[in-house]
C-alpha cells in the first residue's frame, strides 16, 4: 500500500521513461537508457512488474508486446475513446485473410498463402500489409527456388494488442485440430481441377 | 466489433450468408475464386465443416454454376474447371468403387473438405483478429510522448606528447626542401681553353689530353678537382678543334685522346 | 486510499483521455470528449483533482498549465529524457595536428592552418576541437575577407597541464627531444644538411 503511494526511485524512473518513450521498450532498452548497462535488464524487471501491478485497474495499463513494454489506455474504455482514424484504412477481405494466414502460419511463402486461399494473391496485398508495418520479409526458405517468406512484426503485436503470437485468438485450438499444419501441395493438386487430377494419377508422387 | 462465432463452424468475417438467395447468383465477382465460393456454399449448409456432405456441396456448386450460365454471367475459367472436377468427383463418389483409382474419390473429397476447413479457419481468424481492440482505434498509446533522446557526448582524448609530436611532424613535413650543393674547386672552361691552347702552341708532336692537366700536387692533387680539369680540358679541346686551331685523334674506342696544333 | 487503488470509471476515463490526448485539455474539453456536454466540466473536475493527487510523487505528474491539463515527466526526472552518454574518443591525427598548430601559432585562421599543414583542413576538424572545448573562435582578422581566427582555451591549458602556451617546447627543444626525428628518410635528408651534402658529393654511391 505504501509502496504504491510512494514508488521508489527506480520505479519512478522506469515509469517516466516508459511514459516519455515514443516506442515500446524492452527491459534491456530501459536498463540501457537508465545507465544500468547492457546486462541491467534483471535490475529493472522487478520495477516493471511493480508498475504493471500498480496500473492494473487504472485507466491506462502497462502492457507487454513482443517482450517490449508500453503504456496504453484500458481496453474497456474503448467505447469512450474510439476514433476511426483515416490512416486506419479498411483492409480488404483478401488483405485481412492474408494477414491472418501470415500470423497463424509464419513464416510463410506466398505460394503457401495462395495454397490456403485457393487463389493467386495480388502482389499489392502483401505490399499493403508491409506498408502498414504489420508484415515483413523474413528471409527465404531454403528449398528450390528459395522463395521469400513472410512474418509479422512487433508493430503487428502492438496494433492488435498481442503479447506474443501465442495470444492469437484460437491458435491453440487451430493447432490441435491440425489446421495450421504445413500446406500439403498434393492436396491442392487434388482439388484444383483436371490438370492436377492427372498429376495425382501418377502414383507415389506424394513426398509425404 | 465483429462477433466471432464458434471456431469450427466455418462462419466468420463478413456474414454474407445472410444475403438473399437471388443476390447470391448475381454476386459472381464477389468471390475470390471457386474455393471461396465453395466455402460460402458450405456455410449455407449450416453444419460443421467436418461433417459437411461433400455431395450436397458439389450439387450446390454445380447448381450455382448452371444458374449463372443461364443468367449469361461470364464465369471465369477456374470456376468452370472446378465445376468439371466436382462433377467428376461426384460421379466417382456415386459409381461403384474402382479399387485401382488413386487417389480414391473419398480421399479427394476428404482433401477438399480439409481445404475448406483451413480456409474457413483462417477467414474466421481474420475476423477475430480484426475485431480485437486495436491500437490507435480502441486503445491508445500516449498522445504526446516527450520522447527519449540519448545525446552522445564525446570526451576527446589527446596527450601532451601527442600534441607536441604532431607539431613536430607538421614542422618536419612542411620545412621547405632545400638542396645544398657545397661550393667546390673546379677548373673553369675559360681557364682550360687558355691552358690547352698555350700548351699546344709550344708542343711539337701529338700530346695526350691528360698531359694538359696541371701537375698532381698541392691543390691539384684533389681527385675531384682533377676530374673537373679533365672534363674542362676535353671541352676546351673540342672547342679548339671546332675553331680549327687543333686536331684530335683517338685510335680506338675509349683509347687515349691525342691533340696537336694545326699549323696555320 | 481505497480510491487510489481502485479508481472509479470517471477517474479512469479522464486518466485515459488525458494520456491519449495530443495536446493539453481543459476540463471543458475533457467533459465534452467524455460526452458530458458543454456544462459537464464541473463533473470532471473532481476526477481531475483526484488524478493529480494520485500522480503526486510518481514518475509522471498531472499538471495544469493555463487551465489545461496534461501529463508530464516529474521535473526531478527530466534528465532521463535527454540523457547524455559520454564516450572516450581519441582525437584523430589530423585534429591533433590542427590543435598543435593553433596552440603554437594562435590566433590563426583556417587558411593559415592549411598553409602550415600543407593539406586542406576539413571544417569538421575544427568543429571537433571546439566541441572538445580546446579551441575557440577568437574573432576575425582585419584583412580582406575578414577570416575567422582561432585560439586555444583555458580548458586546453588545463587538459594539457600547461600554465601558459609558452610552456610548449620550442622547435629547438623538439629537435633535442628527438621529436623531429626521421619519420621518412628522404624528408629528413632534405632537412638535415650535412648528411645530404656528403651524399650528393658521391653521386655514384647513391643507390638511387
XYZ file of C-alpha atoms in Angstrom:
680
model
C 0.000 0.000 0.000
C 2.720 2.383 0.975
C 4.866 1.282 -1.944
C 2.042 2.090 -4.315
C 1.722 5.533 -2.784
C 5.412 6.298 -2.814
C 7.192 4.389 -5.546
C 10.927 4.079 -5.177
C 13.282 5.971 -7.438
C 13.835 3.112 -9.862
C 10.112 2.551 -10.301
C 9.627 6.266 -10.875
C 12.462 6.335 -13.382
C 11.057 3.364 -15.317
C 7.605 4.928 -15.199
C 8.875 8.252 -16.549
C 10.965 6.548 -19.213
C 8.103 4.411 -20.496
C 5.738 7.364 -20.442
C 8.101 9.512 -22.429
C 9.153 6.827 -24.910
C 7.790 7.074 -28.421
C 8.148 3.356 -28.985
C 7.638 0.324 -26.765
C 10.822 -0.553 -24.893
C 12.312 -3.862 -23.833
C 13.696 -4.327 -20.324
C 17.155 -4.212 -21.910
C 16.466 -0.888 -23.584
C 15.113 0.590 -20.363
C 18.137 -0.628 -18.420
C 20.450 0.824 -21.030
C 18.652 4.131 -21.003
C 18.797 4.333 -17.240
C 22.509 3.641 -17.271
C 22.448 0.089 -15.925
C 24.441 -1.152 -18.884
C 23.644 -3.942 -21.256
C 23.122 -6.517 -18.553
C 20.933 -4.412 -16.302
C 17.631 -5.839 -17.543
C 17.405 -8.024 -14.455
C 17.570 -4.956 -12.256
C 14.717 -3.116 -13.954
C 12.378 -6.093 -14.370
C 11.055 -6.000 -10.791
C 10.323 -2.293 -11.233
C 8.467 -3.010 -14.483
C 6.469 -5.722 -12.747
C 5.601 -3.396 -9.883
C 4.487 -0.718 -12.328
C 2.337 -3.172 -14.278
C 0.706 -4.187 -10.993
C 0.184 -0.585 -9.962
C -1.609 0.283 -13.190
C -3.906 -2.737 -13.097
C -7.454 -1.460 -12.968
C -6.482 2.097 -13.810
C -7.404 3.992 -16.965
C -4.078 3.185 -18.517
C -2.196 -0.093 -18.420
C 1.384 -1.150 -18.763
C 1.362 -3.967 -21.312
C 3.958 -6.240 -22.829
C 4.032 -6.706 -26.587
C 6.705 -8.919 -28.051
C 8.901 -8.502 -24.952
C 8.568 -4.744 -25.159
C 6.565 -2.650 -22.765
C 4.371 0.354 -23.290
C 1.500 2.165 -21.674
C -1.857 2.157 -23.394
C -5.403 3.025 -22.460
C -7.519 0.327 -20.845
C -9.449 -1.714 -23.420
C -12.753 -1.415 -21.574
C -12.640 2.357 -22.154
C -12.579 1.834 -25.913
C -16.198 2.885 -26.246
C -15.299 6.293 -24.789
C -12.121 6.834 -26.708
C -12.665 5.070 -30.000
C -11.782 7.072 -33.043
C -11.883 5.826 -36.594
C -8.715 7.308 -37.836
C -8.380 7.836 -41.513
C -4.974 6.236 -41.564
C -6.603 3.082 -40.322
C -7.815 2.257 -43.783
C -10.251 -0.586 -44.003
C -8.367 -3.587 -45.170
C -9.866 -5.606 -47.995
C -11.126 -9.064 -47.122
C -8.229 -10.519 -49.089
C -5.750 -8.465 -47.069
C -7.214 -9.452 -43.700
C -7.173 -13.080 -44.764
C -3.559 -12.882 -45.908
C -2.644 -11.139 -42.651
C -4.282 -13.905 -40.636
C -2.531 -16.580 -42.677
C 0.859 -14.896 -42.173
C 0.240 -14.513 -38.434
C -1.019 -18.056 -37.809
C 1.449 -19.806 -40.108
C 4.537 -17.634 -40.024
C 6.970 -17.775 -41.618
C 5.052 -18.468 -44.785
C 5.734 -18.080 -48.501
C 3.410 -16.505 -50.982
C 2.802 -19.881 -52.601
C 1.741 -21.256 -49.239
C -0.637 -18.345 -48.707
C -2.086 -18.960 -52.134
C -2.436 -22.666 -51.445
C -4.594 -21.934 -48.405
C -6.688 -19.303 -50.132
C -7.072 -21.188 -53.411
C -6.439 -18.046 -55.425
C -3.486 -16.042 -56.531
C -2.644 -13.264 -54.121
C -2.049 -9.944 -55.766
C 1.403 -8.585 -55.029
C -0.296 -5.415 -53.815
C -1.999 -7.269 -50.973
C 1.274 -8.148 -49.301
C 2.579 -4.664 -50.087
C -0.317 -3.078 -48.229
C 0.413 -5.228 -45.189
C 4.098 -4.398 -45.341
C 3.341 -0.707 -45.765
C 1.143 -0.860 -42.670
C 4.205 -2.266 -40.910
C 2.448 -5.470 -39.913
C 4.238 -7.891 -42.199
C 7.886 -8.119 -43.092
C 10.071 -10.252 -45.306
C 11.676 -12.802 -43.008
C 14.250 -14.250 -45.375
C 13.992 -17.065 -47.859
C 13.030 -20.665 -47.461
C 15.951 -22.947 -48.232
C 14.142 -25.044 -50.779
C 14.472 -24.996 -54.570
C 13.620 -21.543 -55.859
C 14.416 -20.049 -52.427
C 11.023 -18.341 -52.062
C 10.739 -15.247 -49.921
C 8.962 -15.930 -46.650
C 6.870 -13.508 -44.651
C 6.297 -12.988 -40.941
C 4.588 -10.478 -38.688
C 6.287 -7.566 -36.940
C 6.384 -6.104 -33.455
C 4.122 -3.345 -34.767
C 1.605 -6.068 -35.597
C 1.678 -7.308 -31.989
C 1.337 -3.715 -30.746
C -1.513 -2.891 -33.029
C -3.567 -5.955 -32.238
C -2.733 -5.940 -28.544
C -0.927 -9.270 -28.550
C 1.825 -10.067 -26.070
C 3.115 -12.821 -28.347
C 1.782 -14.745 -31.338
C 0.616 -17.413 -28.875
C -2.111 -14.999 -27.876
C -3.602 -15.037 -31.367
C -7.275 -15.863 -30.944
C -7.974 -19.575 -31.158
C -4.444 -20.507 -32.150
C -4.232 -23.427 -29.741
C -7.458 -24.987 -30.979
C -6.448 -24.471 -34.591
C -3.120 -26.105 -33.964
C -4.677 -29.002 -32.087
C -7.079 -29.552 -34.976
C -4.126 -29.697 -37.400
C -5.451 -26.709 -39.300
C -2.093 -24.934 -39.109
C -0.056 -27.832 -40.438
C 2.122 -27.111 -43.435
C 0.049 -26.957 -46.539
C 0.106 -30.202 -48.447
C 0.853 -29.417 -52.086
C -0.660 -32.630 -53.322
C -3.860 -31.913 -51.538
C -4.086 -28.693 -53.511
C -3.436 -30.509 -56.722
C -6.175 -32.912 -55.860
C -8.584 -30.051 -55.529
C -7.534 -27.717 -58.280
C -9.045 -29.431 -61.290
C -8.230 -31.875 -64.080
C -4.634 -30.874 -64.625
C -3.932 -31.823 -61.081
C -6.048 -34.893 -61.147
C -3.871 -36.112 -63.958
C -0.863 -35.472 -61.801
C -2.245 -37.268 -58.820
C -2.960 -40.167 -61.131
C 0.748 -40.758 -61.140
C 1.202 -42.926 -58.111
C 3.675 -42.112 -55.360
C 4.236 -38.567 -56.471
C 3.346 -37.639 -52.949
C 6.510 -36.855 -50.990
C 4.656 -37.330 -47.714
C -16.533 -5.386 -33.415
C -17.346 -8.399 -35.487
C -18.940 -11.105 -33.402
C -16.755 -14.135 -33.654
C -18.799 -17.282 -33.785
C -17.564 -20.743 -32.885
C -14.273 -21.677 -34.303
C -15.146 -24.630 -36.470
C -18.470 -23.814 -37.951
C -16.814 -22.156 -40.899
C -18.600 -18.886 -40.392
C -16.640 -15.738 -39.944
C -15.667 -12.460 -41.401
C -18.444 -10.727 -43.222
C -21.685 -12.501 -42.751
C -22.597 -12.919 -46.343
C -24.740 -15.955 -45.666
C -27.490 -13.591 -44.617
C -27.660 -12.364 -48.187
C -30.772 -13.224 -50.143
C -30.573 -16.268 -52.352
C -31.146 -14.333 -55.555
C -28.354 -11.972 -54.570
C -26.068 -14.965 -54.458
C -26.498 -15.568 -58.138
C -25.593 -12.070 -59.117
C -22.525 -11.938 -56.994
C -20.076 -13.926 -59.044
C -17.423 -11.245 -58.759
C -17.787 -11.203 -55.009
C -15.870 -14.430 -54.515
C -12.195 -14.843 -54.632
C -12.141 -17.912 -56.758
C -14.032 -21.203 -56.676
C -12.726 -22.281 -53.274
C -14.143 -19.110 -51.749
C -17.484 -19.783 -53.403
C -17.428 -23.391 -52.202
C -16.751 -22.222 -48.660
C -19.664 -19.830 -48.856
C -21.933 -22.603 -50.141
C -20.704 -24.855 -47.360
C -21.630 -22.182 -44.826
C -25.148 -22.195 -46.186
C -25.488 -25.805 -45.136
C -25.143 -24.560 -41.571
C -23.284 -27.622 -40.431
C -19.808 -28.166 -39.128
C -17.326 -28.232 -41.975
C -16.045 -31.515 -40.570
C -19.377 -33.218 -41.090
C -20.458 -31.470 -44.216
C -21.783 -33.578 -47.071
C -19.446 -33.136 -49.952
C -22.107 -34.483 -52.318
C -24.557 -31.807 -51.258
C -21.842 -29.209 -51.579
C -20.978 -30.405 -55.066
C -24.630 -30.209 -56.030
C -24.891 -26.682 -54.690
C -21.822 -25.624 -56.637
C -22.986 -27.205 -59.871
C -26.442 -25.675 -59.474
C -24.894 -22.311 -58.914
C -22.714 -22.562 -61.994
C -25.667 -23.696 -64.105
C -27.783 -20.805 -62.913
C -25.000 -18.339 -63.530
C -24.667 -19.662 -67.045
C -28.426 -19.421 -67.522
C -28.178 -15.792 -66.451
C -25.400 -15.419 -69.016
C -22.974 -14.268 -66.386
C -19.433 -14.509 -67.524
C -17.707 -17.138 -65.494
C -14.000 -17.191 -65.021
C -12.369 -20.321 -66.355
C -11.329 -21.583 -62.966
C -14.972 -21.747 -61.828
C -15.722 -23.974 -64.785
C -12.643 -26.074 -64.193
C -13.739 -26.562 -60.611
C -17.249 -27.436 -61.792
C -15.879 -30.068 -64.136
C -13.678 -31.511 -61.438
C -16.517 -31.566 -58.915
C -18.771 -33.313 -61.466
C -16.053 -35.903 -61.902
C -15.698 -36.239 -58.136
C -19.429 -36.637 -57.748
C -19.659 -39.393 -60.318
C -16.664 -41.138 -58.786
C -18.307 -40.969 -55.395
C -21.577 -42.376 -56.697
C -20.304 -45.066 -59.020
C -19.171 -48.467 -57.774
C -15.664 -48.168 -56.449
C -12.736 -48.840 -58.731
C -10.058 -50.102 -56.374
C -7.279 -49.120 -58.766
C -8.273 -45.493 -58.594
C -5.632 -43.457 -56.844
C -6.382 -41.299 -55.095
C -9.778 -42.648 -54.203
C -12.783 -40.347 -54.602
C -13.223 -40.423 -50.836
C -9.708 -39.216 -50.349
C -10.252 -36.408 -52.827
C -13.463 -35.463 -51.090
C -11.697 -35.508 -47.748
C -8.941 -33.276 -49.045
C -11.446 -30.813 -50.404
C -13.170 -30.816 -47.050
C -9.865 -30.221 -45.261
C -9.042 -27.345 -47.522
C -12.378 -25.756 -46.837
C -11.792 -26.194 -43.119
C -8.450 -24.476 -43.352
C -9.711 -21.595 -45.389
C -12.720 -21.301 -43.104
C -10.466 -21.283 -40.056
C -8.290 -18.535 -41.489
C -11.277 -16.482 -42.543
C -12.687 -16.708 -39.056
C -9.294 -15.965 -37.507
C -9.023 -12.872 -39.706
C -12.411 -11.724 -38.458
C -11.443 -12.238 -34.836
C -8.103 -10.560 -35.361
C -9.602 -7.503 -36.989
C -12.202 -7.366 -34.260
C -9.643 -7.079 -31.478
C -9.078 -3.868 -29.625
C -6.667 -2.147 -31.890
C -4.030 0.380 -31.010
C -4.935 3.752 -32.433
C -8.625 2.837 -32.740
C -9.766 1.293 -29.476
C -6.793 1.685 -27.227
C -4.259 4.450 -27.397
C -0.638 4.996 -26.699
C 0.428 8.239 -25.114
C -0.707 11.060 -27.368
C 2.204 13.368 -26.852
C 5.214 11.475 -25.583
C 8.147 13.720 -24.765
C 10.454 11.250 -26.452
C 13.711 9.893 -25.173
C 16.954 11.082 -26.571
C 20.434 9.979 -25.807
C 22.956 12.632 -26.697
C 26.256 11.033 -27.300
C 28.914 13.261 -25.946
C 32.458 12.577 -26.922
C 35.138 13.000 -24.322
C 38.103 13.678 -26.539
C 41.424 12.255 -25.561
C 44.784 13.698 -26.536
C 48.002 13.683 -24.542
C 50.667 16.342 -24.262
C 53.021 14.037 -26.108
C 50.535 13.506 -28.965
C 50.157 17.255 -29.279
C 53.835 18.117 -29.330
C 54.720 15.178 -31.518
C 52.027 16.244 -34.007
C 53.529 19.708 -34.163
C 56.961 18.218 -34.732
C 55.552 16.133 -37.567
C 53.938 19.159 -39.160
C 57.176 21.112 -38.936
C 59.195 18.264 -40.379
C 56.744 17.791 -43.181
C 56.343 21.421 -44.099
C 60.015 22.505 -43.908
C 60.945 23.847 -47.361
C 63.075 21.281 -49.119
C 66.498 22.838 -49.933
C 69.154 21.016 -51.860
C 72.537 22.186 -50.576
C 75.415 21.837 -53.004
C 78.756 22.742 -51.463
C 80.850 25.118 -53.424
C 83.939 23.338 -54.644
C 87.038 23.962 -56.654
C 86.714 23.493 -60.387
C 88.739 24.360 -63.466
C 86.578 26.697 -65.481
C 86.176 26.230 -69.197
C 87.872 29.582 -69.931
C 90.989 28.721 -67.988
C 91.072 25.269 -69.611
C 90.914 26.789 -73.111
C 93.731 29.191 -72.261
C 95.864 26.471 -70.744
C 95.326 23.951 -73.573
C 95.855 26.451 -76.402
C 99.023 27.901 -74.871
C 100.444 24.417 -74.279
C 99.520 23.349 -77.820
C 101.417 26.372 -79.189
C 104.706 25.043 -77.857
C 104.100 21.371 -78.471
C 106.000 19.650 -81.256
C 104.056 16.397 -81.637
C 100.794 14.721 -80.604
C 100.030 15.093 -76.880
C 97.736 13.006 -74.700
C 94.806 15.068 -73.339
C 95.760 14.027 -69.787
C 99.145 15.703 -70.206
C 97.447 19.070 -70.423
C 96.248 18.772 -66.788
C 98.128 20.586 -64.061
C 100.667 18.507 -62.133
C 99.054 16.402 -59.425
C 100.304 18.054 -56.303
C 99.103 20.688 -53.836
C 95.543 21.747 -54.631
C 95.567 19.796 -57.875
C 96.066 16.561 -56.018
C 92.370 16.556 -55.164
C 90.880 13.850 -57.416
C 87.627 15.774 -57.658
C 89.440 18.816 -58.969
C 91.362 16.621 -61.361
C 88.143 15.203 -62.729
C 86.909 18.759 -63.247
C 90.143 19.709 -65.003
C 89.955 16.669 -67.272
C 86.366 17.435 -68.218
C 87.103 21.104 -68.841
C 90.232 20.292 -70.849
C 88.262 17.874 -73.005
C 85.629 20.524 -73.719
C 88.462 23.011 -74.412
C 89.989 20.574 -76.905
C 86.660 20.176 -78.663
C 86.301 23.935 -78.794
C 89.804 24.381 -80.293
C 89.081 21.657 -82.843
C 85.819 23.375 -83.769
C 87.577 26.687 -84.381
C 90.225 24.949 -86.486
C 93.106 25.504 -84.083
C 93.627 21.865 -83.119
C 93.003 18.349 -84.311
C 92.053 15.358 -82.178
C 92.622 11.687 -82.791
C 91.534 8.587 -80.930
C 92.915 5.295 -82.235
C 90.416 3.056 -80.536
C 87.176 3.373 -78.627
C 87.879 4.582 -75.079
C 91.536 4.906 -76.066
C 93.634 7.952 -75.178
C 92.730 11.240 -76.880
C 95.653 12.960 -78.543
C 95.865 16.560 -79.687
C 98.184 18.667 -81.844
C 98.050 22.205 -83.080
C 97.016 22.967 -86.649
C 99.780 24.966 -88.238
C 98.379 27.996 -89.948
C -6.676 5.411 -0.123
C -9.017 2.830 -1.497
C -9.917 5.209 -4.289
C -6.286 5.312 -5.334
C -6.259 1.550 -5.565
C -9.477 1.250 -7.492
C -10.301 4.462 -9.276
C -13.893 4.861 -10.372
C -14.822 4.783 -14.019
C -14.893 8.545 -14.404
C -11.395 8.887 -12.997
C -10.220 6.093 -15.265
C -11.834 7.702 -18.290
C -10.257 11.082 -17.534
C -6.912 9.400 -16.986
C -7.088 7.584 -20.320
C -8.321 10.676 -22.142
C -5.512 12.876 -20.871
C -2.983 10.135 -21.527
C -4.066 9.709 -25.145
C -4.513 13.429 -25.811
C -2.089 15.008 -28.213
C -2.457 18.387 -26.552
C -3.259 19.582 -23.049
C -7.025 19.582 -22.394
C -9.234 21.834 -20.337
C -11.875 20.412 -18.013
C -14.467 21.528 -20.575
C -12.751 19.701 -23.389
C -12.465 16.538 -21.296
C -16.130 16.739 -20.367
C -17.083 17.202 -23.999
C -14.887 14.329 -25.064
C -16.468 12.017 -22.499
C -19.949 13.000 -23.535
C -20.896 15.133 -20.537
C -21.842 18.050 -22.737
C -20.645 21.618 -22.543
C -21.554 22.069 -18.937
C -20.012 18.870 -17.681
C -16.741 20.452 -16.588
C -17.951 20.559 -13.016
C -18.456 16.825 -13.116
C -14.972 16.000 -14.331
C -13.069 18.462 -12.126
C -13.142 16.259 -9.015
C -11.848 13.380 -11.123
C -9.016 15.546 -12.432
C -8.172 16.616 -8.895
C -8.140 13.028 -7.705
C -5.852 12.051 -10.574
C -3.466 14.907 -9.882
C -3.312 13.735 -6.262
C -2.737 10.156 -7.316
C 0.213 11.052 -9.509
C 1.922 13.202 -6.880
C 5.264 11.680 -6.137
C 5.154 9.332 -9.095
C 7.410 9.393 -12.143
C 4.891 11.424 -14.068
C 2.662 14.223 -12.897
C -0.664 15.598 -13.986
C -0.056 19.312 -14.249
C -2.188 22.312 -15.111
C -0.905 24.965 -17.467
C -3.207 27.811 -18.322
C -6.300 25.878 -17.210
C -5.365 22.950 -19.377
C -4.169 19.629 -18.045
C -1.571 17.239 -19.274
C 0.787 14.528 -18.071
C 4.449 15.275 -17.962
C 7.596 13.721 -16.615
C 8.329 14.635 -13.000
C 10.763 17.567 -13.011
C 13.377 15.713 -10.982
C 13.429 13.003 -13.661
C 13.666 15.365 -16.614
C 17.286 14.369 -17.051
C 16.036 10.952 -18.180
C 14.530 12.496 -21.298
C 17.753 13.925 -22.567
C 20.392 11.665 -21.313
C 23.992 12.317 -22.139
C 26.206 9.416 -22.801
C 29.896 10.080 -22.604
C 32.254 8.193 -24.814
C 36.020 8.416 -24.624
C 37.363 9.054 -28.072
C 40.875 9.537 -29.233
C 41.485 12.673 -31.230
C 42.292 11.885 -34.849
C 45.783 12.568 -36.155
C 44.560 15.413 -38.344
C 42.732 17.015 -35.434
C 45.789 16.688 -33.195
C 47.898 18.450 -35.806
C 45.403 21.252 -36.181
C 45.209 21.627 -32.416
C 49.009 21.816 -32.205
C 49.131 24.448 -34.939
C 46.505 26.537 -33.188
C 48.459 26.229 -29.937
C 51.791 27.215 -31.488
C 50.525 29.925 -33.794
C 47.403 31.371 -32.218
C 45.465 33.314 -33.225
C 45.392 31.611 -36.567
C 42.956 31.423 -39.460
C 41.918 28.266 -41.221
C 43.835 29.272 -44.337
C 46.955 29.695 -42.213
C 46.446 26.306 -40.599
C 46.157 24.801 -44.044
C 49.270 26.587 -45.222
C 51.240 25.225 -42.279
C 49.893 21.694 -42.546
C 50.204 21.658 -46.311
C 46.815 19.969 -46.611
C 43.254 21.148 -46.563
C 41.624 21.046 -43.155
C 38.083 19.773 -43.045
C 35.670 22.116 -41.328
C 34.669 19.217 -39.114
C 38.158 19.021 -37.652
C 37.914 22.478 -36.118
C 34.359 21.697 -35.008
C 35.597 18.657 -33.108
C 38.249 20.764 -31.382
C 35.662 23.370 -30.448
C 33.297 20.645 -29.231
C 36.113 19.287 -27.101
C 36.371 22.787 -25.657
C 40.022 23.212 -26.609
C 39.694 25.719 -29.422
C 37.537 28.796 -29.666
C 36.804 31.426 -32.268
C 38.907 34.436 -31.288
C 37.415 36.987 -33.650
C 38.283 37.886 -37.204
C 41.490 39.026 -38.757
C 41.208 42.567 -40.128
C 42.363 41.698 -43.623
C 40.326 41.331 -46.795
C 37.780 38.567 -46.353
C 37.945 39.026 -42.572
C 38.724 35.370 -41.886
C 37.741 33.866 -38.565
C 40.724 33.243 -36.337
C 41.076 30.528 -33.757
C 42.824 30.300 -30.418
C 43.089 27.820 -27.571
C 41.035 27.940 -24.402
C 41.709 27.688 -20.695
C 40.259 24.195 -20.851
C 43.038 23.396 -23.300
C 45.706 24.615 -20.902
C 44.118 22.627 -18.089
C 43.854 19.454 -20.087
C 47.461 19.536 -21.158
C 48.704 20.766 -17.785
C 50.101 23.997 -19.150
C 50.313 27.268 -17.259
C 50.673 29.240 -20.465
C 51.268 28.440 -24.106
C 54.884 29.497 -23.647
C 55.458 26.257 -21.815
C 55.076 24.394 -25.083
C 58.526 23.278 -26.230
C 60.154 25.333 -28.987
C 61.456 23.899 -32.223
C 64.966 23.521 -30.853
C 63.679 21.676 -27.844
C 61.574 19.461 -30.054
C 64.657 18.599 -32.050
C 66.684 17.991 -28.922
C 63.903 15.727 -27.644
C 64.053 13.777 -30.878
C 60.600 14.889 -31.844
C 61.817 15.989 -35.231
C 63.499 12.660 -35.842
C 63.117 10.750 -39.032
C 59.719 9.661 -39.935
C 60.691 9.468 -43.557
C 64.294 9.086 -44.691
C 64.057 11.321 -47.728
C 62.324 14.071 -45.831
C 64.965 14.031 -43.155
C 67.757 14.083 -45.681
C 66.210 17.153 -47.191
C 66.271 18.879 -43.839
C 69.388 17.663 -42.127
C 72.006 19.430 -44.290
C 75.387 17.731 -43.745
C 74.297 14.194 -44.337
C 72.881 15.228 -47.656
C 75.879 17.166 -48.781
C 78.046 14.197 -48.153
C 75.779 12.048 -50.153
C 75.480 14.378 -53.136
C 79.233 14.552 -53.239
C 79.317 10.910 -54.063
C 76.586 10.555 -56.582
C 77.896 7.192 -57.770
C 77.446 5.673 -54.347
C 73.814 6.670 -54.250
C 71.729 3.596 -54.978
C 69.004 5.806 -56.327
